[in-house]
Short mmCIF file of C-alpha atoms and ligand atoms in Angstrom, two decimals:
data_model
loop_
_atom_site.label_atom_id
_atom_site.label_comp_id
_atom_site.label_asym_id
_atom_site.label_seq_id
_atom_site.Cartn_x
_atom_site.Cartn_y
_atom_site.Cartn_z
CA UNK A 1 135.37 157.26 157.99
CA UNK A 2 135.25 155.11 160.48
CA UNK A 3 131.39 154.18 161.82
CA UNK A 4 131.23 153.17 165.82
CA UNK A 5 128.95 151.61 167.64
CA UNK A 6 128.56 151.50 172.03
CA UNK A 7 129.95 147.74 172.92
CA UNK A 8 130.89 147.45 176.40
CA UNK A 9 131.45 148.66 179.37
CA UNK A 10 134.38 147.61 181.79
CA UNK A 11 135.35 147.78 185.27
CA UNK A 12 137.66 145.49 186.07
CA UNK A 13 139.99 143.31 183.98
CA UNK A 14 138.45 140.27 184.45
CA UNK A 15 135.76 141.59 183.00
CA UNK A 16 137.65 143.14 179.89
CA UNK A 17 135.87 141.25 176.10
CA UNK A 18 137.11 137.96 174.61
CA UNK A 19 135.71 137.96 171.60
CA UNK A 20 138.77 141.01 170.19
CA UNK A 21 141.51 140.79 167.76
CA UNK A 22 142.63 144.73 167.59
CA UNK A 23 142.11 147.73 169.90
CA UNK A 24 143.14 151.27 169.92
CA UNK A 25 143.18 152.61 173.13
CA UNK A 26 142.23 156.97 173.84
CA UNK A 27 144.08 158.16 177.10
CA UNK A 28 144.26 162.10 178.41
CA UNK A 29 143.91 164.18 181.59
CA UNK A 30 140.35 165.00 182.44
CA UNK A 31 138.80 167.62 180.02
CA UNK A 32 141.91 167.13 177.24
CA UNK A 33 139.15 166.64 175.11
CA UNK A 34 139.44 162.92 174.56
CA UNK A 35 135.33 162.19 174.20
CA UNK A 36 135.28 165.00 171.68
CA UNK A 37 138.22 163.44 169.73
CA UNK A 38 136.65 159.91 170.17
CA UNK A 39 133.36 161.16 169.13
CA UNK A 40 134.60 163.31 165.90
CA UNK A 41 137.35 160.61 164.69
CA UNK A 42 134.39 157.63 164.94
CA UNK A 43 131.33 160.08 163.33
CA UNK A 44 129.28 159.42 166.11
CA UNK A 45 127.38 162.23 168.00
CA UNK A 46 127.40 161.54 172.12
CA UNK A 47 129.33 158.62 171.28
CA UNK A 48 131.39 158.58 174.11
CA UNK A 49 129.96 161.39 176.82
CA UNK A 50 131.06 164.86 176.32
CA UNK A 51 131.33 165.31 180.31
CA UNK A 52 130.89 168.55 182.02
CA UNK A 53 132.25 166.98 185.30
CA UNK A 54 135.47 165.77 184.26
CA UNK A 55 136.78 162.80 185.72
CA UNK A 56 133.51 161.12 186.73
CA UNK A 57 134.16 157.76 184.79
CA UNK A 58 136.19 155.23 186.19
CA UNK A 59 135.62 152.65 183.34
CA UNK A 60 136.60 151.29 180.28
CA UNK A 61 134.44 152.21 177.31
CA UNK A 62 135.09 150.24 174.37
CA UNK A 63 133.45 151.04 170.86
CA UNK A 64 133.15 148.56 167.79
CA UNK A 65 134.37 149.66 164.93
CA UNK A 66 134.46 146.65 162.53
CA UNK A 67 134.74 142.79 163.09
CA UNK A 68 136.56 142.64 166.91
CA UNK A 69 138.08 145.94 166.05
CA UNK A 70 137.09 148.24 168.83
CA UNK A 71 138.28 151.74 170.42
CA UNK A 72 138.60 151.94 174.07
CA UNK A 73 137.78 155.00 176.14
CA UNK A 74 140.30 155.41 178.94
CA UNK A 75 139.17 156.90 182.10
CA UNK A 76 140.80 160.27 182.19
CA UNK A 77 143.49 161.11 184.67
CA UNK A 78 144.63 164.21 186.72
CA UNK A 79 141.17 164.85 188.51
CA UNK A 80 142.29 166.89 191.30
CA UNK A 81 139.55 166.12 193.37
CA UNK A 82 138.87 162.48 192.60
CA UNK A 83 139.62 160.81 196.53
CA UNK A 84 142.91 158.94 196.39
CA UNK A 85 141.28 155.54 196.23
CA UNK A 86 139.50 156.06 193.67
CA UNK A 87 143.02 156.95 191.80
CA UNK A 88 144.49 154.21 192.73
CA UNK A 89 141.94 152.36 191.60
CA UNK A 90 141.83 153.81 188.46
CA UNK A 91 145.43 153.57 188.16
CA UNK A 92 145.48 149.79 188.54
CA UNK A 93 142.85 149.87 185.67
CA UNK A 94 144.17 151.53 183.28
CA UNK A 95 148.22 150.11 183.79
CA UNK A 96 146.86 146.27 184.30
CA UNK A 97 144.75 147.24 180.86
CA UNK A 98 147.47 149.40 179.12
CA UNK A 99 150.38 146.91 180.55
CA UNK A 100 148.86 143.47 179.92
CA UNK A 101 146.46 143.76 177.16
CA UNK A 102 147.26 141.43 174.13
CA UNK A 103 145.28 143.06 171.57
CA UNK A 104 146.23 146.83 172.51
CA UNK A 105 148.09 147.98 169.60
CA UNK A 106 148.38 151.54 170.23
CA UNK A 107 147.70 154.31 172.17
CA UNK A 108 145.77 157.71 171.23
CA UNK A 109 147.13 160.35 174.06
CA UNK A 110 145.15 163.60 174.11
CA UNK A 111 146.57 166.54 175.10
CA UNK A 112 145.24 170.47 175.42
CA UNK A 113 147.21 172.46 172.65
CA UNK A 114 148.10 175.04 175.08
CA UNK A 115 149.48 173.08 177.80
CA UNK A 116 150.75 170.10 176.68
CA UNK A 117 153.16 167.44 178.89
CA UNK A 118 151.95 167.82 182.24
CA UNK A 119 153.12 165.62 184.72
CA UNK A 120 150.56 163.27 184.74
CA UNK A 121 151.02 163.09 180.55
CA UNK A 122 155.13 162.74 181.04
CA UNK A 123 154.29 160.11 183.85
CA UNK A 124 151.92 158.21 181.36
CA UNK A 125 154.34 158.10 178.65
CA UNK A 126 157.33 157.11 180.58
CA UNK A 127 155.28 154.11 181.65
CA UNK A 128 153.93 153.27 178.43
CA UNK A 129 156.88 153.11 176.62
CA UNK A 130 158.01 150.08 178.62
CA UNK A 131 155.59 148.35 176.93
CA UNK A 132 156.92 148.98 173.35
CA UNK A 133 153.88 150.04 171.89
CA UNK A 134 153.01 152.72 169.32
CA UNK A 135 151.89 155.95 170.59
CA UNK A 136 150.26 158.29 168.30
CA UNK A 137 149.57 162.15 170.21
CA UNK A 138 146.91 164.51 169.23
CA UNK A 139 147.54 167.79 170.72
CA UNK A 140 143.85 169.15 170.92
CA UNK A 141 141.67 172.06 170.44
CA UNK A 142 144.24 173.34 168.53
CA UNK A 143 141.32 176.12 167.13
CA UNK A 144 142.46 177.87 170.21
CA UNK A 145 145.65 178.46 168.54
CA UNK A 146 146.42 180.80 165.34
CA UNK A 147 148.05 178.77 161.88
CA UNK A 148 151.52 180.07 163.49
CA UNK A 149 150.95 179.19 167.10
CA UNK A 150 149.99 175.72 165.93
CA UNK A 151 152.62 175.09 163.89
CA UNK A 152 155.28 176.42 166.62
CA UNK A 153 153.11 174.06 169.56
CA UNK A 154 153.76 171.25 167.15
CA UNK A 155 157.56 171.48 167.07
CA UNK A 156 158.45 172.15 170.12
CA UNK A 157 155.96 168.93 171.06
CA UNK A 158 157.82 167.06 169.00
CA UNK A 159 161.32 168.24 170.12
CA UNK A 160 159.91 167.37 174.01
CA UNK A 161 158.90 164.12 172.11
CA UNK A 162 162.51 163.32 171.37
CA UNK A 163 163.99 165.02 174.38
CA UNK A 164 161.89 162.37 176.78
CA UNK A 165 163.62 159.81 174.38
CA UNK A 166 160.04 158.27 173.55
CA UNK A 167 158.99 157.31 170.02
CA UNK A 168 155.72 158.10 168.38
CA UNK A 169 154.02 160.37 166.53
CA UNK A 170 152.18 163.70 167.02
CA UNK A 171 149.85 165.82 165.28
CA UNK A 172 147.61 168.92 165.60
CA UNK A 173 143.58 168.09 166.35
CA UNK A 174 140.65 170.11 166.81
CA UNK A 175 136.94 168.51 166.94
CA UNK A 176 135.30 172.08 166.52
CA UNK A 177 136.83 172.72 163.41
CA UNK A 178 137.57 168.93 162.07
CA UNK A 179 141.45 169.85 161.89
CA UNK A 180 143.65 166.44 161.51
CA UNK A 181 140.58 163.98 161.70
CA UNK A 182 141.99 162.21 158.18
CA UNK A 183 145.56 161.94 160.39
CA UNK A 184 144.25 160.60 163.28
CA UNK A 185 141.93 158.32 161.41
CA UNK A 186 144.88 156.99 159.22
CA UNK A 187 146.67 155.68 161.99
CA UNK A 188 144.34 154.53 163.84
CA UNK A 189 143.16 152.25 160.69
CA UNK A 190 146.78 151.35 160.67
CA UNK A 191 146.79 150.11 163.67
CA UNK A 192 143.44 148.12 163.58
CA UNK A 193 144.50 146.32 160.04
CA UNK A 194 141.58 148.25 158.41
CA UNK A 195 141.32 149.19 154.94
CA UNK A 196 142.17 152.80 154.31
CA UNK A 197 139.62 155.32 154.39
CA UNK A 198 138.44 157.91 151.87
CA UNK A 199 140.26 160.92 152.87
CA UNK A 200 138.41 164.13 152.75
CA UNK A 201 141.69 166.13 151.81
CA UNK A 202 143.99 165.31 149.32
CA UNK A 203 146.87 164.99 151.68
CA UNK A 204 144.81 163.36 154.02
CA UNK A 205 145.20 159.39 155.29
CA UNK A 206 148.67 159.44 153.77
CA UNK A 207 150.72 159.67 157.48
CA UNK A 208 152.00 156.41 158.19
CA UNK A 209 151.35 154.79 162.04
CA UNK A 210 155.02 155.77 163.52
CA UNK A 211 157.23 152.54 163.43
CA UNK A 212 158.47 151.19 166.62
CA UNK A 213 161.88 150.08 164.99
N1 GDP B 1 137.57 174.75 171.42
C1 GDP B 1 137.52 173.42 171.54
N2 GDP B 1 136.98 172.87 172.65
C2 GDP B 1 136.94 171.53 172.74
C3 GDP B 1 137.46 170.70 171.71
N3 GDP B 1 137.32 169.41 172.11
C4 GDP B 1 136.74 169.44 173.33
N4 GDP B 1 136.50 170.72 173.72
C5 GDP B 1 135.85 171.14 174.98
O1 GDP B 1 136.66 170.74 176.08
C6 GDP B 1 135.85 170.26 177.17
C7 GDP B 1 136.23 168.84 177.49
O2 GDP B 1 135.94 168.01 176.40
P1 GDP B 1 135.74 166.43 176.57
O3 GDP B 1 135.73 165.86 175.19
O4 GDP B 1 134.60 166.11 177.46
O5 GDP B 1 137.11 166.06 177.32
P2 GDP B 1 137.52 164.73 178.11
O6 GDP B 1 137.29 165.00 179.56
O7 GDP B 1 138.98 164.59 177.81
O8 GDP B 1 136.71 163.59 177.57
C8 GDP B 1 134.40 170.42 176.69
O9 GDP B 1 133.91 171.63 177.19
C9 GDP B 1 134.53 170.46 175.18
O10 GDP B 1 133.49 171.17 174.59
C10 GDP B 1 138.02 171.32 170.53
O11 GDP B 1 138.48 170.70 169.56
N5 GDP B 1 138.00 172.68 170.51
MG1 MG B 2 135.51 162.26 178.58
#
């Protein structure tokens, strides 16, 4: 399991730590459940705010989670009501960070289950892409679905996957039930050059981060 700890707080990218080697960075729309995922993956209760008024933060959160390892809490995007400024704003904070950030090596995107690849998400990906990263997609509070719905949600996810040409990999998540936490957790260790974890399930930890070549 991974074991996280509050670091820092950022608003601007001057402002973004030094002292990191790794970083894993969590992106969604508003109320995707991305603090839930953070919060569930990093066994750490409140860890990053479970908000009831989405789209309130307009910072970076970043999270320890060994030696300059850390996870980084995306503001969430789509906010209907968030004034324009403060979009663009957020906007230039999240691309400058997700476009010119050494020690990003790859991006969590959280997405609802039952409506996955909005606009915003397809907008997202098409941009990160450019920068040749891995991208690893957990398709949340998939409790909501039944065994059968899930499994259908996951394919066709993965067939929009291909049909946007974009590589990565994609999984089923839920933080109510603990579905695909050993996944999630594998890559993400992967990613951050950390020893693997214990998995809880014997199939668990075994997915590979997906390989950019
Ligand atoms: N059923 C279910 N609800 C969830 C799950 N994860 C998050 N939620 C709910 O979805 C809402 C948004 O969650 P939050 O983590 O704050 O989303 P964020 O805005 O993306 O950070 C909250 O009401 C959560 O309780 C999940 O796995 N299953
Ligand atoms: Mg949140």
């Amino acid at each position: 399991m991974l074991n996280a700890s509050f670091y820092i707080t950022v608003a601007r990218i001057a402002d973004l730590p030094q002292d990191s080697s790794a970083e894993v960075a969590f992106a969604g729309r508003s109320n995707a459940g991305k603090s839930s995922a953070i919060n569930t993956i990093a066994h750490y209760k409140r860890l990053a705010f479970v908000s009831k008024t989405p789209g309130r933060t307009q910072h970076l959160n970043f999270f320890r989670v060994a030696e300059q390892r850390f996870l980084v809490d995306l503001p969430g995007y789509g906010f209907a009501r968030a004034p324009l400024e403060q979009q663009r704003g957020w906007q230039g904070l999240i691309g400058g960070y997700l476009e010119s950030r050494p020690q990003l090596h790859g991006l969590i995107l959280i997405m609802d289950s039952r409506h996955p690849f909005t606009d915003l998400d397809k907008r997202l990906l098409a941009w990160f892409r450019v920068t040749g990263k891995p991208l690893h997609i957990l398709l949340s509070k998939a409790d909501k679905l039944t065994r059968s719905e899930g499994l259908s949600t996951l394919r066709k996810a993965q067939g929009q996957l291909a049909e946007l040409a974009i590589q990565g990999s994609i999984q089923l998540f839920s933080s109510s039930k603990r579905t695909g936490v050993d996944e999630a957790e594998a890559v993400i260790r992967g990613w951050l050059n950390l020893p693997a974890g214990k998995p809880a399930t014997p199939d668990g930890g075994q997915k590979k981060p997906s390989s950019r070549e």
